[in-house]
Amino acid sequence: MPEVQRTKHVKKGGWRTLEWGVNATFDVRFFLPAGAEIKVRKGAGWPLGWDSQKQRLDGQTARILHVSGIVPSRVQMKTQRDAEVTYTYIAVGP
């Protein structure tokens, strides 16, 4: 499984999309920033979408979100302050 480390700037406040896919399978692994929330948002958006795998980062334990299926999916994060976020994108499949 190829792994790619990525860094993105996340603004505080609402949910910010870091990765997305349709008919794709991948994992995203996070450690920091502590206190940030992560989730997978599935579907066509509000009000037709739904959240799954919602977790909070503690800065010590890796948290992994898994995306798969034909439904549009977005990996999102919410922070309490602006932050540079480094995470690992893991392509899953043949």
JSON list of C-alpha atoms in Angstrom, two decimals:
[
{"chain": "A", "resi": 1, "resn": "MET", "atom": "CA", "xyz": [0.00, 0.00, 0.00]},
{"chain": "A", "resi": 2, "resn": "PRO", "atom": "CA", "xyz": [1.59, 3.30, -1.06]},
{"chain": "A", "resi": 3, "resn": "GLU", "atom": "CA", "xyz": [1.66, 5.92, 1.69]},
{"chain": "A", "resi": 4, "resn": "VAL", "atom": "CA", "xyz": [2.00, 9.65, 1.06]},
{"chain": "A", "resi": 5, "resn": "GLN", "atom": "CA", "xyz": [2.50, 12.24, 3.77]},
{"chain": "A", "resi": 6, "resn": "ARG", "atom": "CA", "xyz": [0.53, 15.44, 3.11]},
{"chain": "A", "resi": 7, "resn": "THR", "atom": "CA", "xyz": [0.37, 18.80, 4.86]},
{"chain": "A", "resi": 8, "resn": "LYS", "atom": "CA", "xyz": [-2.53, 21.22, 4.54]},
{"chain": "A", "resi": 9, "resn": "HIS", "atom": "CA", "xyz": [-3.54, 24.43, 6.27]},
{"chain": "A", "resi": 10, "resn": "VAL", "atom": "CA", "xyz": [-6.81, 24.06, 8.20]},
{"chain": "A", "resi": 11, "resn": "LYS", "atom": "CA", "xyz": [-8.68, 27.19, 9.31]},
{"chain": "A", "resi": 12, "resn": "LYS", "atom": "CA", "xyz": [-10.44, 27.12, 12.67]},
{"chain": "A", "resi": 13, "resn": "GLY", "atom": "CA", "xyz": [-14.18, 26.88, 12.93]},
{"chain": "A", "resi": 14, "resn": "GLY", "atom": "CA", "xyz": [-16.28, 24.63, 10.73]},
{"chain": "A", "resi": 15, "resn": "TRP", "atom": "CA", "xyz": [-15.56, 21.35, 9.02]},
{"chain": "A", "resi": 16, "resn": "ARG", "atom": "CA", "xyz": [-12.79, 21.56, 6.40]},
{"chain": "A", "resi": 17, "resn": "THR", "atom": "CA", "xyz": [-12.35, 18.92, 3.67]},
{"chain": "A", "resi": 18, "resn": "LEU", "atom": "CA", "xyz": [-8.84, 17.45, 3.43]},
{"chain": "A", "resi": 19, "resn": "GLU", "atom": "CA", "xyz": [-9.45, 14.52, 1.03]},
{"chain": "A", "resi": 20, "resn": "TRP", "atom": "CA", "xyz": [-12.36, 13.30, -1.05]},
{"chain": "A", "resi": 21, "resn": "GLY", "atom": "CA", "xyz": [-13.19, 10.44, -3.35]},
{"chain": "A", "resi": 22, "resn": "VAL", "atom": "CA", "xyz": [-15.92, 8.77, -5.37]},
{"chain": "A", "resi": 23, "resn": "ASN", "atom": "CA", "xyz": [-15.67, 5.05, -6.10]},
{"chain": "A", "resi": 24, "resn": "ALA", "atom": "CA", "xyz": [-12.32, 5.09, -4.29]},
{"chain": "A", "resi": 25, "resn": "THR", "atom": "CA", "xyz": [-10.75, 3.19, -1.40]},
{"chain": "A", "resi": 26, "resn": "PHE", "atom": "CA", "xyz": [-8.18, 4.82, 0.87]},
{"chain": "A", "resi": 27, "resn": "ASP", "atom": "CA", "xyz": [-7.26, 5.40, 4.52]},
{"chain": "A", "resi": 28, "resn": "VAL", "atom": "CA", "xyz": [-6.12, 8.60, 6.19]},
{"chain": "A", "resi": 29, "resn": "ARG", "atom": "CA", "xyz": [-4.03, 8.46, 9.41]},
{"chain": "A", "resi": 30, "resn": "PHE", "atom": "CA", "xyz": [-3.84, 11.39, 11.83]},
{"chain": "A", "resi": 31, "resn": "PHE", "atom": "CA", "xyz": [-1.94, 12.14, 15.08]},
{"chain": "A", "resi": 32, "resn": "LEU", "atom": "CA", "xyz": [-2.16, 15.91, 15.52]},
{"chain": "A", "resi": 33, "resn": "PRO", "atom": "CA", "xyz": [-3.37, 18.50, 16.36]},
{"chain": "A", "resi": 34, "resn": "ALA", "atom": "CA", "xyz": [-4.61, 17.27, 19.72]},
{"chain": "A", "resi": 35, "resn": "GLY", "atom": "CA", "xyz": [-8.25, 18.21, 20.31]},
{"chain": "A", "resi": 36, "resn": "ALA", "atom": "CA", "xyz": [-9.14, 18.36, 16.61]},
{"chain": "A", "resi": 37, "resn": "GLU", "atom": "CA", "xyz": [-12.16, 16.39, 15.40]},
{"chain": "A", "resi": 38, "resn": "ILE", "atom": "CA", "xyz": [-12.10, 14.22, 12.27]},
{"chain": "A", "resi": 39, "resn": "LYS", "atom": "CA", "xyz": [-14.85, 12.43, 10.36]},
{"chain": "A", "resi": 40, "resn": "VAL", "atom": "CA", "xyz": [-15.96, 11.01, 7.03]},
{"chain": "A", "resi": 41, "resn": "ARG", "atom": "CA", "xyz": [-18.86, 12.84, 5.40]},
{"chain": "A", "resi": 42, "resn": "LYS", "atom": "CA", "xyz": [-20.75, 10.63, 2.93]},
{"chain": "A", "resi": 43, "resn": "GLY", "atom": "CA", "xyz": [-23.36, 11.49, 0.34]},
{"chain": "A", "resi": 44, "resn": "ALA", "atom": "CA", "xyz": [-24.31, 14.55, -1.65]},
{"chain": "A", "resi": 45, "resn": "GLY", "atom": "CA", "xyz": [-23.98, 17.06, 1.18]},
{"chain": "A", "resi": 46, "resn": "TRP", "atom": "CA", "xyz": [-26.54, 18.69, 3.41]},
{"chain": "A", "resi": 47, "resn": "PRO", "atom": "CA", "xyz": [-29.31, 17.58, 3.95]},
{"chain": "A", "resi": 48, "resn": "LEU", "atom": "CA", "xyz": [-28.76, 14.33, 2.04]},
{"chain": "A", "resi": 49, "resn": "GLY", "atom": "CA", "xyz": [-25.36, 13.44, 3.52]},
{"chain": "A", "resi": 50, "resn": "TRP", "atom": "CA", "xyz": [-24.41, 11.70, 6.76]},
{"chain": "A", "resi": 51, "resn": "ASP", "atom": "CA", "xyz": [-21.36, 11.50, 9.02]},
{"chain": "A", "resi": 52, "resn": "SER", "atom": "CA", "xyz": [-19.43, 8.39, 9.98]},
{"chain": "A", "resi": 53, "resn": "GLN", "atom": "CA", "xyz": [-16.27, 7.47, 11.92]},
{"chain": "A", "resi": 54, "resn": "LYS", "atom": "CA", "xyz": [-16.27, 10.71, 13.94]},
{"chain": "A", "resi": 55, "resn": "GLN", "atom": "CA", "xyz": [-13.25, 10.82, 16.29]},
{"chain": "A", "resi": 56, "resn": "ARG", "atom": "CA", "xyz": [-11.20, 13.27, 18.36]},
{"chain": "A", "resi": 57, "resn": "LEU", "atom": "CA", "xyz": [-7.39, 13.40, 18.16]},
{"chain": "A", "resi": 58, "resn": "ASP", "atom": "CA", "xyz": [-5.45, 13.12, 21.43]},
{"chain": "A", "resi": 59, "resn": "GLY", "atom": "CA", "xyz": [-1.94, 13.75, 20.04]},
{"chain": "A", "resi": 60, "resn": "GLN", "atom": "CA", "xyz": [-0.66, 10.35, 21.19]},
{"chain": "A", "resi": 61, "resn": "THR", "atom": "CA", "xyz": [-2.68, 7.67, 19.40]},
{"chain": "A", "resi": 62, "resn": "ALA", "atom": "CA", "xyz": [-2.99, 7.34, 15.63]},
{"chain": "A", "resi": 63, "resn": "ARG", "atom": "CA", "xyz": [-6.56, 7.68, 14.37]},
{"chain": "A", "resi": 64, "resn": "ILE", "atom": "CA", "xyz": [-7.43, 6.15, 11.00]},
{"chain": "A", "resi": 65, "resn": "LEU", "atom": "CA", "xyz": [-10.42, 6.96, 8.80]},
{"chain": "A", "resi": 66, "resn": "HIS", "atom": "CA", "xyz": [-11.35, 4.48, 6.06]},
{"chain": "A", "resi": 67, "resn": "VAL", "atom": "CA", "xyz": [-13.07, 5.59, 2.85]},
{"chain": "A", "resi": 68, "resn": "SER", "atom": "CA", "xyz": [-14.59, 3.14, 0.36]},
{"chain": "A", "resi": 69, "resn": "GLY", "atom": "CA", "xyz": [-17.62, 2.66, -1.84]},
{"chain": "A", "resi": 70, "resn": "ILE", "atom": "CA", "xyz": [-19.32, 4.39, -4.73]},
{"chain": "A", "resi": 71, "resn": "VAL", "atom": "CA", "xyz": [-20.87, 7.14, -2.60]},
{"chain": "A", "resi": 72, "resn": "PRO", "atom": "CA", "xyz": [-19.02, 10.50, -2.64]},
{"chain": "A", "resi": 73, "resn": "SER", "atom": "CA", "xyz": [-16.97, 10.72, 0.58]},
{"chain": "A", "resi": 74, "resn": "ARG", "atom": "CA", "xyz": [-14.99, 13.52, 2.20]},
{"chain": "A", "resi": 75, "resn": "VAL", "atom": "CA", "xyz": [-12.44, 13.31, 5.01]},
{"chain": "A", "resi": 76, "resn": "GLN", "atom": "CA", "xyz": [-12.98, 16.41, 7.13]},
{"chain": "A", "resi": 77, "resn": "MET", "atom": "CA", "xyz": [-11.39, 18.08, 10.16]},
{"chain": "A", "resi": 78, "resn": "LYS", "atom": "CA", "xyz": [-12.52, 20.76, 12.60]},
{"chain": "A", "resi": 79, "resn": "THR", "atom": "CA", "xyz": [-9.96, 22.61, 14.74]},
{"chain": "A", "resi": 80, "resn": "GLN", "atom": "CA", "xyz": [-10.20, 25.25, 17.45]},
{"chain": "A", "resi": 81, "resn": "ARG", "atom": "CA", "xyz": [-7.38, 27.31, 15.92]},
{"chain": "A", "resi": 82, "resn": "ASP", "atom": "CA", "xyz": [-5.71, 27.62, 12.51]},
{"chain": "A", "resi": 83, "resn": "ALA", "atom": "CA", "xyz": [-3.16, 24.82, 12.05]},
{"chain": "A", "resi": 84, "resn": "GLU", "atom": "CA", "xyz": [-0.80, 23.16, 9.60]},
{"chain": "A", "resi": 85, "resn": "VAL", "atom": "CA", "xyz": [-1.96, 19.55, 9.61]},
{"chain": "A", "resi": 86, "resn": "THR", "atom": "CA", "xyz": [0.27, 16.69, 8.47]},
{"chain": "A", "resi": 87, "resn": "TYR", "atom": "CA", "xyz": [-1.39, 13.34, 7.84]},
{"chain": "A", "resi": 88, "resn": "THR", "atom": "CA", "xyz": [-0.73, 10.14, 5.91]},
{"chain": "A", "resi": 89, "resn": "TYR", "atom": "CA", "xyz": [-2.81, 9.21, 2.86]},
{"chain": "A", "resi": 90, "resn": "ILE", "atom": "CA", "xyz": [-2.79, 5.43, 2.32]},
{"chain": "A", "resi": 91, "resn": "ALA", "atom": "CA", "xyz": [-4.01, 4.09, -1.03]},
{"chain": "A", "resi": 92, "resn": "VAL", "atom": "CA", "xyz": [-5.78, 0.74, -0.54]},
{"chain": "A", "resi": 93, "resn": "GLY", "atom": "CA", "xyz": [-6.34, -1.72, -3.32]},
{"chain": "A", "resi": 94, "resn": "PRO", "atom": "CA", "xyz": [-4.60, -3.88, -5.91]}
]
